Amino acid sequence: MHSQKDLHQTGETVAESGHYFDKDGEHIALKQGDTFPNCPKTNQPTSWRHENHEHRTGDEVTETGLYVDQDGEKVELTNGDKFPNCPKTNQSTTWKHVQ
């Protein structure tokens, strides 16, 4: 099962500057030392993940959005889905959130 160590919650301090996505796919740029905000769309507490985080086939999707695998194949996934095999090869792969 996928580790939740890369998930950050509203109110936590940002340790690494960069672009982050929340569980609803909202995108925001944060700097080290900032505080993770509520979801910009819903104004509710949420979880955040750095855009460069990789997911593996079978992991649970924690942010709705467009993802690209290591072969460049793109898929639209929804929070709660499972990351699929590569659409081209049907083999396990890694996925990244598309900006």
mmCIF file of N, CA and C in Angstrom:
data_model
loop_
_atom_site.group_PDB
_atom_site.id
_atom_site.type_symbol
_atom_site.label_atom_id
_atom_site.label_comp_id
_atom_site.label_asym_id
_atom_site.label_seq_id
_atom_site.Cartn_x
_atom_site.Cartn_y
_atom_site.Cartn_z
ATOM 1 N N MET A 1 0.841 -1.189 0.000
ATOM 2 C CA MET A 1 0.000 0.000 0.000
ATOM 3 C C MET A 1 0.877 1.240 0.000
ATOM 4 N N HIS A 2 0.423 2.300 -0.605
ATOM 5 C CA HIS A 2 1.171 3.544 -0.707
ATOM 6 C C HIS A 2 1.299 4.208 0.657
ATOM 7 N N SER A 3 2.486 4.691 0.950
ATOM 8 C CA SER A 3 2.731 5.409 2.186
ATOM 9 C C SER A 3 2.131 6.808 2.108
ATOM 10 N N GLN A 4 1.589 7.271 3.205
ATOM 11 C CA GLN A 4 1.004 8.609 3.249
ATOM 12 C C GLN A 4 2.029 9.647 3.721
ATOM 13 N N LYS A 5 3.340 9.272 3.814
ATOM 14 C CA LYS A 5 4.344 10.198 4.336
ATOM 15 C C LYS A 5 4.535 11.418 3.455
ATOM 16 N N ASP A 6 4.157 11.348 2.192
ATOM 17 C CA ASP A 6 4.317 12.477 1.288
ATOM 18 C C ASP A 6 3.092 13.382 1.266
ATOM 19 N N LEU A 7 2.081 13.050 2.041
ATOM 20 C CA LEU A 7 0.898 13.896 2.141
ATOM 21 C C LEU A 7 1.108 14.925 3.241
ATOM 22 N N HIS A 8 0.735 16.154 2.960
ATOM 23 C CA HIS A 8 0.836 17.241 3.924
ATOM 24 C C HIS A 8 -0.571 17.759 4.182
ATOM 25 N N GLN A 9 -0.829 18.163 5.398
ATOM 26 C CA GLN A 9 -2.168 18.594 5.789
ATOM 27 C C GLN A 9 -2.219 20.112 5.990
ATOM 28 N N THR A 10 -3.401 20.678 5.787
ATOM 29 C CA THR A 10 -3.626 22.090 6.084
ATOM 30 C C THR A 10 -3.091 22.393 7.479
ATOM 31 N N GLY A 11 -2.339 23.491 7.597
ATOM 32 C CA GLY A 11 -1.791 23.902 8.893
ATOM 33 C C GLY A 11 -0.358 23.479 9.124
ATOM 34 N N GLU A 12 0.125 22.471 8.375
ATOM 35 C CA GLU A 12 1.517 22.049 8.520
ATOM 36 C C GLU A 12 2.436 23.060 7.833
ATOM 37 N N THR A 13 3.703 23.093 8.248
ATOM 38 C CA THR A 13 4.691 23.989 7.660
ATOM 39 C C THR A 13 5.295 23.333 6.418
ATOM 40 N N VAL A 14 5.442 24.120 5.356
ATOM 41 C CA VAL A 14 6.024 23.640 4.095
ATOM 42 C C VAL A 14 7.532 23.473 4.283
ATOM 43 N N ALA A 15 8.044 22.265 4.041
ATOM 44 C CA ALA A 15 9.475 21.986 4.184
ATOM 45 C C ALA A 15 10.223 22.151 2.869
ATOM 46 N N GLU A 16 9.531 21.997 1.742
ATOM 47 C CA GLU A 16 10.165 22.072 0.423
ATOM 48 C C GLU A 16 9.372 23.003 -0.479
ATOM 49 N N SER A 17 10.026 24.083 -0.945
ATOM 50 C CA SER A 17 9.362 25.009 -1.876
ATOM 51 C C SER A 17 8.972 24.277 -3.149
ATOM 52 N N GLY A 18 7.872 24.709 -3.761
ATOM 53 C CA GLY A 18 7.467 24.109 -5.028
ATOM 54 C C GLY A 18 5.973 24.228 -5.249
ATOM 55 N N HIS A 19 5.528 23.511 -6.265
ATOM 56 C CA HIS A 19 4.112 23.494 -6.611
ATOM 57 C C HIS A 19 3.478 22.258 -5.980
ATOM 58 N N TYR A 20 2.297 22.460 -5.423
ATOM 59 C CA TYR A 20 1.579 21.390 -4.739
ATOM 60 C C TYR A 20 0.164 21.276 -5.294
ATOM 61 N N PHE A 21 -0.392 20.056 -5.187
ATOM 62 C CA PHE A 21 -1.772 19.771 -5.573
ATOM 63 C C PHE A 21 -2.505 19.279 -4.355
ATOM 64 N N ASP A 22 -3.776 19.695 -4.202
ATOM 65 C CA ASP A 22 -4.575 19.149 -3.112
ATOM 66 C C ASP A 22 -5.402 17.974 -3.631
ATOM 67 N N LYS A 23 -6.166 17.353 -2.733
ATOM 68 C CA LYS A 23 -6.902 16.140 -3.103
ATOM 69 C C LYS A 23 -7.950 16.377 -4.173
ATOM 70 N N ASP A 24 -8.358 17.652 -4.373
ATOM 71 C CA ASP A 24 -9.331 17.983 -5.420
ATOM 72 C C ASP A 24 -8.658 18.433 -6.710
ATOM 73 N N GLY A 25 -7.328 18.392 -6.749
ATOM 74 C CA GLY A 25 -6.607 18.772 -7.957
ATOM 75 C C GLY A 25 -6.281 20.250 -8.050
ATOM 76 N N GLU A 26 -6.561 21.020 -6.986
ATOM 77 C CA GLU A 26 -6.218 22.443 -6.989
ATOM 78 C C GLU A 26 -4.704 22.580 -6.882
ATOM 79 N N HIS A 27 -4.139 23.529 -7.618
ATOM 80 C CA HIS A 27 -2.706 23.708 -7.741
ATOM 81 C C HIS A 27 -2.294 25.024 -7.085
ATOM 82 N N ILE A 28 -1.179 25.005 -6.335
ATOM 83 C CA ILE A 28 -0.709 26.209 -5.664
ATOM 84 C C ILE A 28 0.806 26.155 -5.519
ATOM 85 N N ALA A 29 1.471 27.313 -5.600
ATOM 86 C CA ALA A 29 2.916 27.417 -5.369
ATOM 87 C C ALA A 29 3.130 27.842 -3.918
ATOM 88 N N LEU A 30 4.020 27.122 -3.219
ATOM 89 C CA LEU A 30 4.324 27.431 -1.826
ATOM 90 C C LEU A 30 5.830 27.497 -1.630
ATOM 91 N N LYS A 31 6.256 28.287 -0.646
ATOM 92 C CA LYS A 31 7.672 28.417 -0.325
ATOM 93 C C LYS A 31 7.952 27.777 1.021
ATOM 94 N N GLN A 32 9.202 27.328 1.194
ATOM 95 C CA GLN A 32 9.611 26.752 2.462
ATOM 96 C C GLN A 32 9.279 27.731 3.582
ATOM 97 N N GLY A 33 8.661 27.231 4.641
ATOM 98 C CA GLY A 33 8.276 28.065 5.765
ATOM 99 C C GLY A 33 6.826 28.521 5.717
ATOM 100 N N ASP A 34 6.205 28.464 4.520
ATOM 101 C CA ASP A 34 4.774 28.776 4.416
ATOM 102 C C ASP A 34 3.971 27.731 5.189
ATOM 103 N N THR A 35 2.703 27.996 5.368
ATOM 104 C CA THR A 35 1.790 27.031 5.982
ATOM 105 C C THR A 35 0.853 26.508 4.905
ATOM 106 N N PHE A 36 0.661 25.189 4.868
ATOM 107 C CA PHE A 36 -0.279 24.620 3.906
ATOM 108 C C PHE A 36 -1.677 25.181 4.179
ATOM 109 N N PRO A 37 -2.319 25.769 3.151
ATOM 110 C CA PRO A 37 -3.624 26.412 3.347
ATOM 111 C C PRO A 37 -4.787 25.434 3.209
ATOM 112 N N ASN A 38 -5.993 25.954 3.456
ATOM 113 C CA ASN A 38 -7.213 25.230 3.110
ATOM 114 C C ASN A 38 -7.280 25.110 1.592
ATOM 115 N N CYS A 39 -8.152 24.259 1.092
ATOM 116 C CA CYS A 39 -8.377 24.128 -0.346
ATOM 117 C C CYS A 39 -8.831 25.483 -0.903
ATOM 118 N N PRO A 40 -8.183 25.975 -1.970
ATOM 119 C CA PRO A 40 -8.584 27.260 -2.543
ATOM 120 C C PRO A 40 -10.021 27.272 -3.068
ATOM 121 N N LYS A 41 -10.526 26.113 -3.483
ATOM 122 C CA LYS A 41 -11.869 26.036 -4.059
ATOM 123 C C LYS A 41 -12.950 25.932 -2.983
ATOM 124 N N THR A 42 -12.709 25.089 -1.970
ATOM 125 C CA THR A 42 -13.751 24.811 -0.976
ATOM 126 C C THR A 42 -13.545 25.542 0.354
ATOM 127 N N ASN A 43 -12.337 26.089 0.559
ATOM 128 C CA ASN A 43 -11.952 26.727 1.817
ATOM 129 C C ASN A 43 -12.056 25.766 3.006
ATOM 130 N N GLN A 44 -11.897 24.458 2.743
ATOM 131 C CA GLN A 44 -11.920 23.428 3.782
ATOM 132 C C GLN A 44 -10.514 22.857 3.953
ATOM 133 N N PRO A 45 -10.173 22.334 5.145
ATOM 134 C CA PRO A 45 -8.882 21.670 5.326
ATOM 135 C C PRO A 45 -8.726 20.544 4.303
ATOM 136 N N THR A 46 -7.501 20.320 3.851
ATOM 137 C CA THR A 46 -7.256 19.341 2.804
ATOM 138 C C THR A 46 -5.863 18.750 2.945
ATOM 139 N N SER A 47 -5.544 17.802 2.095
ATOM 140 C CA SER A 47 -4.194 17.245 2.034
ATOM 141 C C SER A 47 -3.519 17.744 0.764
ATOM 142 N N TRP A 48 -2.202 17.895 0.829
ATOM 143 C CA TRP A 48 -1.395 18.423 -0.279
ATOM 144 C C TRP A 48 -0.255 17.471 -0.593
ATOM 145 N N ARG A 49 0.127 17.414 -1.880
ATOM 146 C CA ARG A 49 1.271 16.600 -2.297
ATOM 147 C C ARG A 49 2.090 17.409 -3.291
ATOM 148 N N HIS A 50 3.425 17.296 -3.182
ATOM 149 C CA HIS A 50 4.330 17.998 -4.096
ATOM 150 C C HIS A 50 4.137 17.466 -5.506
ATOM 151 N N GLU A 51 4.194 18.360 -6.513
ATOM 152 C CA GLU A 51 3.930 17.985 -7.906
ATOM 153 C C GLU A 51 4.897 16.947 -8.438
ATOM 154 N N ASN A 52 6.108 16.873 -7.926
ATOM 155 C CA ASN A 52 7.097 15.929 -8.445
ATOM 156 C C ASN A 52 6.991 14.548 -7.815
ATOM 157 N N HIS A 53 6.028 14.366 -6.931
ATOM 158 C CA HIS A 53 5.851 13.063 -6.299
ATOM 159 C C HIS A 53 5.423 12.034 -7.343
ATOM 160 N N GLU A 54 6.022 10.838 -7.279
ATOM 161 C CA GLU A 54 5.642 9.756 -8.201
ATOM 162 C C GLU A 54 4.701 8.783 -7.512
ATOM 163 N N HIS A 55 3.797 8.253 -8.297
ATOM 164 C CA HIS A 55 2.858 7.232 -7.846
ATOM 165 C C HIS A 55 3.124 5.965 -8.653
ATOM 166 N N ARG A 56 2.812 4.815 -8.089
ATOM 167 C CA ARG A 56 3.006 3.542 -8.779
ATOM 168 C C ARG A 56 1.663 2.903 -9.103
ATOM 169 N N THR A 57 1.664 2.071 -10.132
ATOM 170 C CA THR A 57 0.480 1.292 -10.464
ATOM 171 C C THR A 57 -0.046 0.626 -9.195
ATOM 172 N N GLY A 58 -1.349 0.762 -8.951
ATOM 173 C CA GLY A 58 -1.984 0.160 -7.780
ATOM 174 C C GLY A 58 -2.144 1.102 -6.608
ATOM 175 N N ASP A 59 -1.346 2.203 -6.567
ATOM 176 C CA ASP A 59 -1.516 3.193 -5.498
ATOM 177 C C ASP A 59 -2.878 3.857 -5.636
ATOM 178 N N GLU A 60 -3.412 4.342 -4.532
ATOM 179 C CA GLU A 60 -4.673 5.081 -4.570
ATOM 180 C C GLU A 60 -4.415 6.523 -4.990
ATOM 181 N N VAL A 61 -5.269 7.035 -5.872
ATOM 182 C CA VAL A 61 -5.175 8.420 -6.325
ATOM 183 C C VAL A 61 -5.647 9.320 -5.187
ATOM 184 N N THR A 62 -4.808 10.290 -4.807
ATOM 185 C CA THR A 62 -5.171 11.200 -3.720
ATOM 186 C C THR A 62 -5.487 12.604 -4.220
ATOM 187 N N GLU A 63 -5.225 12.884 -5.514
ATOM 188 C CA GLU A 63 -5.597 14.161 -6.108
ATOM 189 C C GLU A 63 -6.215 13.909 -7.473
ATOM 190 N N THR A 64 -7.401 14.461 -7.698
ATOM 191 C CA THR A 64 -8.044 14.379 -9.003
ATOM 192 C C THR A 64 -7.219 15.173 -10.002
ATOM 193 N N GLY A 65 -7.048 14.643 -11.212
ATOM 194 C CA GLY A 65 -6.335 15.407 -12.238
ATOM 195 C C GLY A 65 -5.787 14.543 -13.346
ATOM 196 N N LEU A 66 -4.982 15.169 -14.183
ATOM 197 C CA LEU A 66 -4.356 14.514 -15.322
ATOM 198 C C LEU A 66 -2.976 14.026 -14.896
ATOM 199 N N TYR A 67 -2.655 12.786 -15.240
ATOM 200 C CA TYR A 67 -1.379 12.170 -14.893
ATOM 201 C C TYR A 67 -0.695 11.655 -16.142
ATOM 202 N N VAL A 68 0.652 11.614 -16.098
ATOM 203 C CA VAL A 68 1.439 11.096 -17.205
ATOM 204 C C VAL A 68 2.357 10.005 -16.660
ATOM 205 N N ASP A 69 2.490 8.901 -17.432
ATOM 206 C CA ASP A 69 3.375 7.822 -16.990
ATOM 207 C C ASP A 69 4.759 7.993 -17.610
ATOM 208 N N GLN A 70 5.664 7.070 -17.293
ATOM 209 C CA GLN A 70 7.053 7.190 -17.745
ATOM 210 C C GLN A 70 7.198 7.069 -19.259
ATOM 211 N N ASP A 71 6.171 6.550 -19.947
ATOM 212 C CA ASP A 71 6.195 6.465 -21.418
ATOM 213 C C ASP A 71 5.516 7.662 -22.077
ATOM 214 N N GLY A 72 4.978 8.585 -21.265
ATOM 215 C CA GLY A 72 4.311 9.763 -21.814
ATOM 216 C C GLY A 72 2.818 9.586 -22.046
ATOM 217 N N GLU A 73 2.269 8.432 -21.639
ATOM 218 C CA GLU A 73 0.827 8.201 -21.764
ATOM 219 C C GLU A 73 0.103 9.005 -20.689
ATOM 220 N N LYS A 74 -1.010 9.648 -21.055
ATOM 221 C CA LYS A 74 -1.756 10.483 -20.114
ATOM 222 C C LYS A 74 -3.123 9.877 -19.822
ATOM 223 N N VAL A 75 -3.549 10.008 -18.551
ATOM 224 C CA VAL A 75 -4.881 9.569 -18.142
ATOM 225 C C VAL A 75 -5.444 10.564 -17.134
ATOM 226 N N GLU A 76 -6.753 10.740 -17.169
ATOM 227 C CA GLU A 76 -7.472 11.565 -16.192
ATOM 228 C C GLU A 76 -7.935 10.638 -15.077
ATOM 229 N N LEU A 77 -7.575 10.946 -13.824
ATOM 230 C CA LEU A 77 -7.932 10.094 -12.695
ATOM 231 C C LEU A 77 -8.615 10.927 -11.619
ATOM 232 N N THR A 78 -9.448 10.262 -10.825
ATOM 233 C CA THR A 78 -10.238 10.904 -9.779
ATOM 234 C C THR A 78 -9.806 10.391 -8.415
ATOM 235 N N ASN A 79 -9.854 11.265 -7.425
ATOM 236 C CA ASN A 79 -9.539 10.894 -6.051
ATOM 237 C C ASN A 79 -10.264 9.589 -5.700
ATOM 238 N N GLY A 80 -9.515 8.595 -5.204
ATOM 239 C CA GLY A 80 -10.092 7.298 -4.837
ATOM 240 C C GLY A 80 -9.868 6.216 -5.878
ATOM 241 N N ASP A 81 -9.559 6.619 -7.144
ATOM 242 C CA ASP A 81 -9.219 5.629 -8.176
ATOM 243 C C ASP A 81 -7.906 4.947 -7.809
ATOM 244 N N LYS A 82 -7.555 3.913 -8.541
ATOM 245 C CA LYS A 82 -6.241 3.270 -8.429
ATOM 246 C C LYS A 82 -5.443 3.617 -9.672
ATOM 247 N N PHE A 83 -4.138 3.888 -9.505
ATOM 248 C CA PHE A 83 -3.293 4.150 -10.667
ATOM 249 C C PHE A 83 -3.211 2.879 -11.508
ATOM 250 N N PRO A 84 -3.468 3.015 -12.821
ATOM 251 C CA PRO A 84 -3.510 1.848 -13.702
ATOM 252 C C PRO A 84 -2.130 1.444 -14.205
ATOM 253 N N ASN A 85 -2.099 0.305 -14.896
ATOM 254 C CA ASN A 85 -0.920 -0.075 -15.676
ATOM 255 C C ASN A 85 -0.771 0.921 -16.820
ATOM 256 N N CYS A 86 0.367 0.921 -17.468
ATOM 257 C CA CYS A 86 0.593 1.759 -18.642
ATOM 258 C C CYS A 86 -0.435 1.394 -19.712
ATOM 259 N N PRO A 87 -1.153 2.391 -20.249
ATOM 260 C CA PRO A 87 -2.158 2.100 -21.283
ATOM 261 C C PRO A 87 -1.560 1.474 -22.545
ATOM 262 N N LYS A 88 -0.298 1.773 -22.841
ATOM 263 C CA LYS A 88 0.344 1.266 -24.061
ATOM 264 C C LYS A 88 0.873 -0.160 -23.889
ATOM 265 N N THR A 89 1.528 -0.432 -22.732
ATOM 266 C CA THR A 89 2.198 -1.722 -22.547
ATOM 267 C C THR A 89 1.460 -2.667 -21.609
ATOM 268 N N ASN A 90 0.480 -2.145 -20.849
ATOM 269 C CA ASN A 90 -0.236 -2.896 -19.820
ATOM 270 C C ASN A 90 0.700 -3.429 -18.732
ATOM 271 N N GLN A 91 1.837 -2.755 -18.528
ATOM 272 C CA GLN A 91 2.795 -3.123 -17.490
ATOM 273 C C GLN A 91 2.723 -2.102 -16.350
ATOM 274 N N SER A 92 3.186 -2.505 -15.164
ATOM 275 C CA SER A 92 3.282 -1.567 -14.042
ATOM 276 C C SER A 92 4.155 -0.398 -14.443
ATOM 277 N N THR A 93 3.832 0.789 -13.904
ATOM 278 C CA THR A 93 4.567 1.992 -14.273
ATOM 279 C C THR A 93 4.525 2.992 -13.129
ATOM 280 N N THR A 94 5.159 4.135 -13.325
ATOM 281 C CA THR A 94 5.056 5.237 -12.377
ATOM 282 C C THR A 94 4.328 6.384 -13.052
ATOM 283 N N TRP A 95 3.632 7.181 -12.245
ATOM 284 C CA TRP A 95 2.807 8.294 -12.730
ATOM 285 C C TRP A 95 3.182 9.573 -12.016
ATOM 286 N N LYS A 96 3.090 10.707 -12.704
ATOM 287 C CA LYS A 96 3.249 12.038 -12.122
ATOM 288 C C LYS A 96 2.070 12.900 -12.514
ATOM 289 N N HIS A 97 1.699 13.812 -11.625
ATOM 290 C CA HIS A 97 0.620 14.766 -11.889
ATOM 291 C C HIS A 97 1.101 15.737 -12.967
ATOM 292 N N VAL A 98 0.264 16.013 -13.954
ATOM 293 C CA VAL A 98 0.600 16.971 -15.003
ATOM 294 C C VAL A 98 0.229 18.360 -14.512
ATOM 295 N N GLN A 99 1.114 19.336 -14.764
ATOM 296 C CA GLN A 99 0.842 20.715 -14.334
ATOM 297 C C GLN A 99 -0.234 21.339 -15.175
#
